[in-house]
Amino acid sequence: MDSNVNKKSALTENDGIEQPQSVSDVAAERIRNLRKKKINSQEIYSGILNHDKVALSKGITLVESTNPNHKNLANEVIDACLPYANKSVRIGITGVPGVGKSTFIEAFGMYLTSIGKKVAVLAIDPSSSISHGSILGDKTRMEDLVRNVNAFIRPSASGDSLGGVARKTRESIILCEACGFDVILIETVGVGQSETAVHSMVDFFLLLNLAGAGDELQGIKRGIMEMADAIVINKADGDNLNKARNAKLDVNRALHLFPPKASKWQPKVKLASAYYNEGIAEIWEMLSEYFTLTKENNYFDNHRKEQNKYWMMETIQEQILNRFYQTKGIETLIESNKTAVQENEKSPFSAASEILDYYFR
Amino acid sequence: MDSNVNKKSALTENDGIEQPQSVSDVAAERIRNLRKKKINSQEIYSGILNHDKVALSKGITLVESTNPNHKNLANEVIDACLPYANKSVRIGITGVPGVGKSTFIEAFGMYLTSIGKKVAVLAIDPSSSISHGSILGDKTRMEDLVRNVNAFIRPSASGDSLGGVARKTRESIILCEACGFDVILIETVGVGQSETAVHSMVDFFLLLNLAGAGDELQGIKRGIMEMADAIVINKADGDNLNKARNAKLDVNRALHLFPPKASKWQPKVKLASAYYNEGIAEIWEMLSEYFTLTKENNYFDNHRKEQNKYWMMETIQEQILNRFYQTKGIETLIESNKTAVQENEKSPFSAASEILDYYFR
């Protein structure tokens, strides 16, 4: 709900590289040349390494660009940043709309900067292909954090596929880390597949929940609860406090039914009221415990190495399949075959053969 | 455990098409020509449509063949069977080794044939690339069902990838249905990704469990419980009965924490003792309830249509990625890049770019 109001961002962002416009070819060519001069990847990564937020914004815009010419430039920036990255902690935050994600991130982010941390907030929202971020779009809720010199907030990248959006976010993490941000918060909506993508790029996965009447887990997609390293029951204040305490017991019981995690961490349930700034420090304390445990038992490092290999393979698969889907005529062929398969006129397998023969012809 | 003993199948199976042997080229060519003559797809599908189990065995062997020349023949057989398929119910059965899957399938299968059903048992076990089925390999446990004229048992197809193994099983279902089998049981081991594959080809997903001391869900991979339409606590007999009753309460409580399913079916927990043949009829009764409900609310049909489209797209993706992985030199390039990425010498994204440039060169 709250994520759809006021899509205009209150965050001042540098424009960086814009997408090509529909203008005459000659003009387009001239603009492209101008732009080629304008984008200097070295300037961008030097700026990032000097902890310049404007350069960081430009770098992320480059990473997010759909212009194929920008791909190599983006890789240059990423590779230059890489040796300085990997020094942060990455925390995924999810929860259904209305749970208070923005308020929580504002309170949590402000607390972190108050203890000397530099906080970057990114988002993954595959539904935001036009609005350029329906979550984190509502910056009025994060007024303090937006103005904080030690914070950086960026709405979700846009894109056709979750894979693409997720990859861009994953690349942006590297840039944020090279820019000196040591806590990266990645927000996503708790309703779909994007959680799996976020889970594959964070060290810790936090699920925000609300206390309800016995339906604490309603609306949370199957599987998300099992991914969580912690469940924070938000809005645990006033009349809600007793309900929240009961919810904590219920959720705790459910969590104990799941098998132990590879990290050896037993997922925890915490109460918080982001609005009244209660329970926030305790959440960071819990996270610190987690990082101590997983750094000692090497899970932290091993997990990141696995994630890196995963992202390499994911990127390869994404691009190979993209090439297929973008082939002329494929879309129409898929649609007609889907109809035939649905009506049982063809087996899924001969339909697939037909489409593949066309592609590899 | 029990799945590894006695890999020799007690099931009499017709050989059908064998895989190419390592013999001289001339001999191989001669054998291939002989085989080409031998395989008559029309003979196979006519046999299947006449409810001939020998033809069914041959057809499945054709479907499972890794010989590229057999691909089109297999598609011919599948397409000919297709109009006569889709008339069964498909039930996925999973559980960790030791839970008593074979005994359960034997008891359940015998019950089904006793009430006039024809039962086909297939398996998905991606680990069985050499043994040709480590699950369902132990046929001594299914002595009665194997000999039953109204039953057909087939071990897991072998293959390099889960996707490939799963696709072959999915194709075999069509053949079994055209051969007149009206209950298809698909067995898999409850330890990994194969459950997701099975889930995408069945109407009902049944998880076998054991009663333990508070650890009812130990060993069951996260996510499998949420897929289940029913959890059957097996070996609920003798001294175990009280433990099983307590386990039922626990599991029921956990199940109720999950959000409602699209099928509108509330997953159920049942006690059974396959060994003593107890609770088996009740399980079929529950399944009948499920089928009545989901056929009335159209979930059954819509779900199958979705599954068909899913399998078309899965097959396409699998083959496109196969082509990539089988490209000369790709494997070495991936391995060296994985090392570089793991040591943070390269970003996952530039490593991916390098590999893709090689592939699309």
Short mmCIF file of C-alpha atoms in Angstrom, two decimals, chain A residues 44-354:
data_model
loop_
_atom_site.label_atom_id
_atom_site.label_comp_id
_atom_site.label_asym_id
_atom_site.label_seq_id
_atom_site.Cartn_x
_atom_site.Cartn_y
_atom_site.Cartn_z
CA ILE A 44 33.86 7.34 -12.13
CA TYR A 45 35.85 4.72 -10.30
CA SER A 46 38.42 7.20 -9.01
CA GLY A 47 35.53 9.19 -7.59
CA ILE A 48 34.02 6.08 -6.03
CA LEU A 49 37.32 5.09 -4.46
CA ASN A 50 37.54 8.65 -3.08
CA HIS A 51 34.19 7.99 -1.38
CA ASP A 52 32.35 10.48 -3.57
CA LYS A 53 28.60 9.79 -3.56
CA VAL A 54 28.02 11.63 -6.84
CA ALA A 55 30.49 9.33 -8.58
CA LEU A 56 28.77 6.37 -6.92
CA SER A 57 25.42 7.47 -8.34
CA LYS A 58 26.96 7.79 -11.80
CA GLY A 59 28.61 4.39 -11.48
CA ILE A 60 25.36 2.70 -10.54
CA THR A 61 23.54 4.43 -13.40
CA LEU A 62 26.22 3.04 -15.72
CA VAL A 63 25.75 -0.45 -14.26
CA GLU A 64 22.00 -0.14 -14.75
CA SER A 65 22.21 1.17 -18.31
CA THR A 66 20.56 -0.93 -21.00
CA ASN A 67 22.79 0.58 -23.69
CA PRO A 68 25.04 -2.29 -24.86
CA ASN A 69 27.97 0.13 -25.31
CA HIS A 70 27.96 0.79 -21.60
CA LYS A 71 28.48 -2.87 -20.68
CA ASN A 72 32.27 -2.81 -21.01
CA LEU A 73 32.56 0.55 -19.28
CA ALA A 74 30.49 -0.80 -16.41
CA ASN A 75 32.71 -3.88 -16.16
CA GLU A 76 35.77 -1.60 -16.03
CA VAL A 77 34.28 0.32 -13.13
CA ILE A 78 33.27 -2.86 -11.30
CA ASP A 79 36.65 -4.49 -11.75
CA ALA A 80 38.43 -1.36 -10.51
CA CYS A 81 36.20 -1.29 -7.43
CA LEU A 82 36.48 -5.01 -6.71
CA PRO A 83 39.73 -4.97 -4.68
CA TYR A 84 38.16 -2.42 -2.33
CA ALA A 85 34.83 -4.18 -2.00
CA ASN A 86 33.93 -7.22 0.10
CA LYS A 87 34.62 -5.38 3.37
CA SER A 88 31.02 -4.71 4.39
CA VAL A 89 28.18 -6.71 5.80
CA ARG A 90 25.21 -7.24 3.51
CA ILE A 91 21.76 -7.53 5.03
CA GLY A 92 18.59 -8.44 3.16
CA ILE A 93 15.34 -7.01 4.52
CA THR A 94 11.93 -8.22 3.42
CA GLY A 95 8.31 -8.13 4.50
CA VAL A 96 4.88 -7.65 2.96
CA PRO A 97 3.69 -4.10 2.09
CA GLY A 98 2.39 -2.38 5.22
CA VAL A 99 4.79 -4.07 7.59
CA GLY A 100 6.78 -0.85 7.93
CA LYS A 101 9.92 -1.55 5.91
CA SER A 102 10.68 2.12 5.16
CA THR A 103 10.22 3.16 8.78
CA PHE A 104 12.35 0.26 9.93
CA ILE A 105 15.15 1.03 7.47
CA GLU A 106 15.06 4.69 8.45
CA ALA A 107 15.33 3.87 12.17
CA PHE A 108 17.89 1.11 11.68
CA GLY A 109 19.97 3.20 9.24
CA MET A 110 19.97 6.22 11.55
CA TYR A 111 21.07 4.03 14.45
CA LEU A 112 23.91 2.55 12.39
CA THR A 113 25.22 5.96 11.33
CA SER A 114 25.01 7.07 14.97
CA ILE A 115 27.49 4.33 15.91
CA GLY A 116 29.87 5.35 13.11
CA LYS A 117 28.72 3.10 10.28
CA LYS A 118 28.23 4.18 6.68
CA VAL A 119 24.98 2.74 5.34
CA ALA A 120 23.92 2.11 1.75
CA VAL A 121 20.32 1.12 1.01
CA LEU A 122 19.54 -0.65 -2.26
CA ALA A 123 16.34 -2.30 -3.40
CA ILE A 124 15.19 -5.12 -5.63
CA ASP A 125 11.75 -4.72 -7.08
CA PRO A 126 11.27 -6.46 -10.42
CA SER A 127 7.84 -4.86 -10.78
CA SER A 128 9.29 -1.39 -11.05
CA SER A 129 10.18 -1.42 -14.73
CA ILE A 130 8.53 1.93 -15.36
CA SER A 131 8.32 3.79 -12.07
CA HIS A 132 12.02 3.23 -11.45
CA GLY A 133 11.38 1.79 -8.06
CA SER A 134 8.00 1.42 -6.43
CA ILE A 135 9.68 0.40 -3.21
CA LEU A 136 12.17 2.91 -1.87
CA GLY A 137 10.33 5.33 -4.13
CA ASP A 138 8.62 6.80 -1.14
CA LYS A 139 11.56 8.73 0.21
CA THR A 140 9.45 11.05 2.35
CA ARG A 141 9.40 8.21 4.88
CA MET A 142 13.18 8.27 5.09
CA GLU A 143 13.63 12.01 5.40
CA ASP A 144 16.39 11.84 7.97
CA LEU A 145 18.34 9.04 6.37
CA VAL A 146 18.19 10.68 2.93
CA ARG A 147 19.87 13.80 4.30
CA ASN A 148 22.42 11.86 6.32
CA VAL A 149 25.94 12.33 4.94
CA ASN A 150 26.83 8.75 5.94
CA ALA A 151 23.91 7.19 4.12
CA PHE A 152 23.24 6.48 0.46
CA ILE A 153 19.82 5.43 -0.82
CA ARG A 154 19.11 4.11 -4.29
CA PRO A 155 15.77 2.84 -5.63
CA SER A 156 15.51 -0.49 -7.45
CA ALA A 157 16.99 -0.79 -10.91
CA SER A 158 14.40 -1.28 -13.61
CA GLY A 159 14.45 -4.17 -16.00
CA ASP A 160 12.43 -6.79 -17.80
CA SER A 161 13.52 -9.78 -15.78
CA LEU A 162 14.14 -10.41 -12.11
CA GLY A 163 17.50 -11.91 -13.10
CA GLY A 164 18.55 -8.67 -14.74
CA VAL A 165 17.35 -6.44 -11.92
CA ALA A 166 19.04 -8.67 -9.35
CA ARG A 167 22.32 -8.74 -11.25
CA LYS A 168 22.41 -4.95 -11.42
CA THR A 169 21.82 -4.73 -7.67
CA ARG A 170 24.53 -7.29 -7.07
CA GLU A 171 26.95 -5.18 -9.13
CA SER A 172 25.89 -2.01 -7.32
CA ILE A 173 26.82 -3.59 -3.97
CA ILE A 174 30.45 -3.78 -5.15
CA LEU A 175 30.42 -0.09 -6.02
CA CYS A 176 28.87 0.90 -2.68
CA GLU A 177 31.47 -1.08 -0.78
CA ALA A 178 34.35 0.46 -2.72
CA CYS A 179 32.82 3.84 -1.88
CA GLY A 180 33.33 3.09 1.82
CA PHE A 181 29.85 1.93 2.84
CA ASP A 182 30.24 -0.82 5.41
CA VAL A 183 26.63 -1.84 5.96
CA ILE A 184 24.59 -2.59 2.85
CA LEU A 185 20.84 -2.99 3.34
CA ILE A 186 18.94 -4.57 0.47
CA GLU A 187 15.20 -4.14 0.59
CA THR A 188 12.67 -6.27 -1.24
CA VAL A 189 8.95 -6.93 -1.07
CA GLY A 190 7.98 -10.13 0.69
CA VAL A 191 5.69 -11.50 -1.93
CA GLY A 192 7.68 -13.39 -4.49
CA GLN A 193 10.77 -14.75 -6.07
CA SER A 194 12.87 -11.65 -5.49
CA GLU A 195 13.60 -12.97 -1.99
CA THR A 196 15.58 -15.86 -3.42
CA ALA A 197 17.62 -13.41 -5.49
CA VAL A 198 18.30 -11.21 -2.46
CA HIS A 199 19.14 -14.23 -0.36
CA SER A 200 21.85 -15.14 -2.84
CA MET A 201 23.63 -11.80 -2.38
CA VAL A 202 23.41 -11.12 1.36
CA ASP A 203 25.13 -12.41 4.49
CA PHE A 204 22.04 -12.13 6.66
CA PHE A 205 18.38 -12.28 5.77
CA LEU A 206 15.89 -10.45 7.96
CA LEU A 207 12.13 -10.86 7.67
CA LEU A 208 9.86 -8.13 9.04
CA ASN A 209 6.55 -9.35 10.33
CA LEU A 210 3.47 -8.05 12.10
CA ALA A 211 1.62 -9.56 15.00
CA GLY A 212 -1.84 -10.75 14.01
CA ALA A 213 -4.44 -13.07 15.40
CA GLY A 214 -2.84 -16.44 14.81
CA ASP A 215 -1.99 -15.60 11.24
CA GLU A 216 1.50 -14.28 11.79
CA LEU A 217 2.76 -15.93 8.66
CA GLN A 218 -0.15 -15.21 6.35
CA GLY A 219 0.87 -13.46 3.21
CA ILE A 220 4.47 -14.53 3.54
CA LYS A 221 5.25 -16.74 0.63
CA ARG A 222 6.23 -20.32 1.40
CA GLY A 223 9.93 -20.67 1.80
CA ILE A 224 10.70 -17.10 2.81
CA MET A 225 10.41 -17.89 6.50
CA GLU A 226 12.92 -20.72 6.15
CA MET A 227 15.41 -18.42 4.51
CA ALA A 228 15.22 -15.92 7.37
CA ASP A 229 18.09 -15.64 9.83
CA ALA A 230 15.87 -13.46 11.99
CA ILE A 231 12.24 -12.50 12.12
CA VAL A 232 11.55 -9.06 13.57
CA ILE A 233 7.98 -8.46 14.69
CA ASN A 234 7.54 -4.76 14.02
CA LYS A 235 4.99 -2.35 15.49
CA ALA A 236 5.39 -4.12 18.85
CA ASP A 237 4.10 -1.14 20.78
CA GLY A 238 1.05 0.07 22.74
CA ASP A 239 -2.00 -2.16 22.43
CA ASN A 240 -0.10 -4.35 20.03
CA LEU A 241 2.57 -5.41 22.49
CA ASN A 242 0.81 -8.44 23.95
CA LYS A 243 -0.18 -9.72 20.54
CA ALA A 244 3.43 -9.28 19.44
CA ARG A 245 4.72 -11.27 22.41
CA ASN A 246 2.38 -14.15 21.58
CA ALA A 247 3.38 -13.98 17.94
CA LYS A 248 7.01 -14.23 19.01
CA LEU A 249 6.29 -17.53 20.81
CA ASP A 250 4.42 -18.92 17.81
CA VAL A 251 7.08 -17.96 15.31
CA ASN A 252 9.83 -19.27 17.54
CA ARG A 253 8.10 -22.63 17.73
CA ALA A 254 7.73 -22.77 13.96
CA LEU A 255 11.39 -21.83 13.44
CA HIS A 256 12.58 -24.65 15.67
CA LEU A 257 10.87 -27.17 13.44
CA PHE A 258 13.20 -26.38 10.58
CA PRO A 259 16.51 -28.22 10.26
CA PRO A 260 19.69 -26.44 11.40
CA LYS A 261 21.29 -24.02 8.96
CA ALA A 262 24.68 -24.51 7.34
CA SER A 263 25.81 -21.36 9.13
CA LYS A 264 25.15 -23.09 12.51
CA TRP A 265 23.05 -20.05 13.39
CA GLN A 266 19.73 -20.64 15.10
CA PRO A 267 17.29 -18.09 13.61
CA LYS A 268 15.98 -15.64 16.21
CA VAL A 269 12.73 -13.73 16.74
CA LYS A 270 12.89 -10.13 17.99
CA LEU A 271 10.30 -7.51 18.84
CA ALA A 272 10.74 -3.95 17.63
CA SER A 273 8.90 -0.71 17.14
CA ALA A 274 10.66 1.17 14.39
CA TYR A 275 8.26 4.07 14.80
CA TYR A 276 9.15 4.51 18.48
CA ASN A 277 12.76 3.53 17.86
CA GLU A 278 12.53 0.55 20.21
CA GLY A 279 14.46 -2.70 19.87
CA ILE A 280 16.68 -1.32 17.11
CA ALA A 281 19.99 -1.50 18.98
CA GLU A 282 19.18 -5.08 20.01
CA ILE A 283 18.80 -6.05 16.37
CA TRP A 284 22.26 -4.75 15.55
CA GLU A 285 23.58 -6.62 18.60
CA MET A 286 22.06 -9.83 17.27
CA LEU A 287 23.58 -9.19 13.84
CA SER A 288 27.00 -8.66 15.43
CA GLU A 289 26.64 -12.01 17.18
CA TYR A 290 25.81 -13.61 13.85
CA PHE A 291 28.83 -12.08 12.15
CA THR A 292 31.15 -13.13 14.98
CA LEU A 293 29.85 -16.70 14.81
CA THR A 294 30.00 -17.05 11.02
CA LYS A 295 33.37 -15.37 10.67
CA GLU A 296 34.82 -17.69 13.30
CA ASN A 297 33.43 -20.84 11.72
CA ASN A 298 34.40 -19.59 8.22
CA TYR A 299 30.83 -19.79 6.97
CA PHE A 300 30.87 -16.05 6.18
CA ASP A 301 33.81 -16.27 3.76
CA ASN A 302 32.87 -19.60 2.24
CA HIS A 303 29.32 -18.42 1.70
CA ARG A 304 30.53 -15.32 -0.14
CA LYS A 305 32.80 -17.39 -2.35
CA GLU A 306 29.88 -19.64 -3.21
CA GLN A 307 27.73 -16.59 -3.92
CA ASN A 308 30.38 -15.23 -6.30
CA LYS A 309 30.48 -18.45 -8.26
CA TYR A 310 26.70 -18.54 -8.25
CA TRP A 311 26.55 -15.03 -9.70
CA MET A 312 29.02 -15.87 -12.41
CA MET A 313 26.91 -18.82 -13.52
CA GLU A 314 23.64 -16.92 -13.11
CA THR A 315 24.91 -14.10 -15.30
CA ILE A 316 25.97 -16.55 -17.98
CA GLN A 317 22.63 -18.33 -18.00
CA GLU A 318 20.70 -15.09 -17.97
CA GLN A 319 22.56 -13.73 -20.99
CA ILE A 320 22.32 -16.95 -22.97
CA LEU A 321 18.57 -17.14 -22.42
CA ASN A 322 18.19 -13.41 -23.14
CA ARG A 323 19.81 -13.93 -26.51
CA PHE A 324 17.27 -16.68 -27.20
CA TYR A 325 14.23 -14.64 -26.13
CA GLN A 326 15.37 -11.65 -28.17
CA THR A 327 15.64 -13.69 -31.37
CA LYS A 328 13.29 -12.41 -34.03
CA GLY A 329 10.09 -14.45 -34.27
CA ILE A 330 10.71 -16.49 -31.12
CA GLU A 331 8.09 -14.74 -29.04
CA THR A 332 5.28 -15.39 -31.53
CA LEU A 333 6.39 -18.98 -31.92
CA ILE A 334 6.40 -19.51 -28.16
CA GLU A 335 2.93 -18.02 -27.78
CA SER A 336 1.34 -20.19 -30.49
CA ASN A 337 3.01 -23.27 -29.06
CA LYS A 338 1.87 -22.44 -25.55
CA THR A 339 -1.71 -22.43 -26.80
CA ALA A 340 -1.24 -25.77 -28.56
CA VAL A 341 0.35 -27.31 -25.48
CA GLN A 342 -2.35 -25.95 -23.20
CA GLU A 343 -5.04 -27.51 -25.39
CA ASN A 344 -3.14 -30.81 -25.43
CA GLU A 345 -2.67 -30.68 -29.20
CA LYS A 346 1.07 -31.09 -28.85
CA SER A 347 3.27 -32.46 -26.12
CA PRO A 348 5.38 -29.85 -24.32
CA PHE A 349 8.39 -31.70 -25.68
CA SER A 350 7.62 -31.62 -29.39
CA ALA A 351 6.61 -27.98 -29.02
CA ALA A 352 10.01 -27.33 -27.43
CA SER A 353 11.76 -29.24 -30.24
CA GLU A 354 10.00 -27.13 -32.85
#
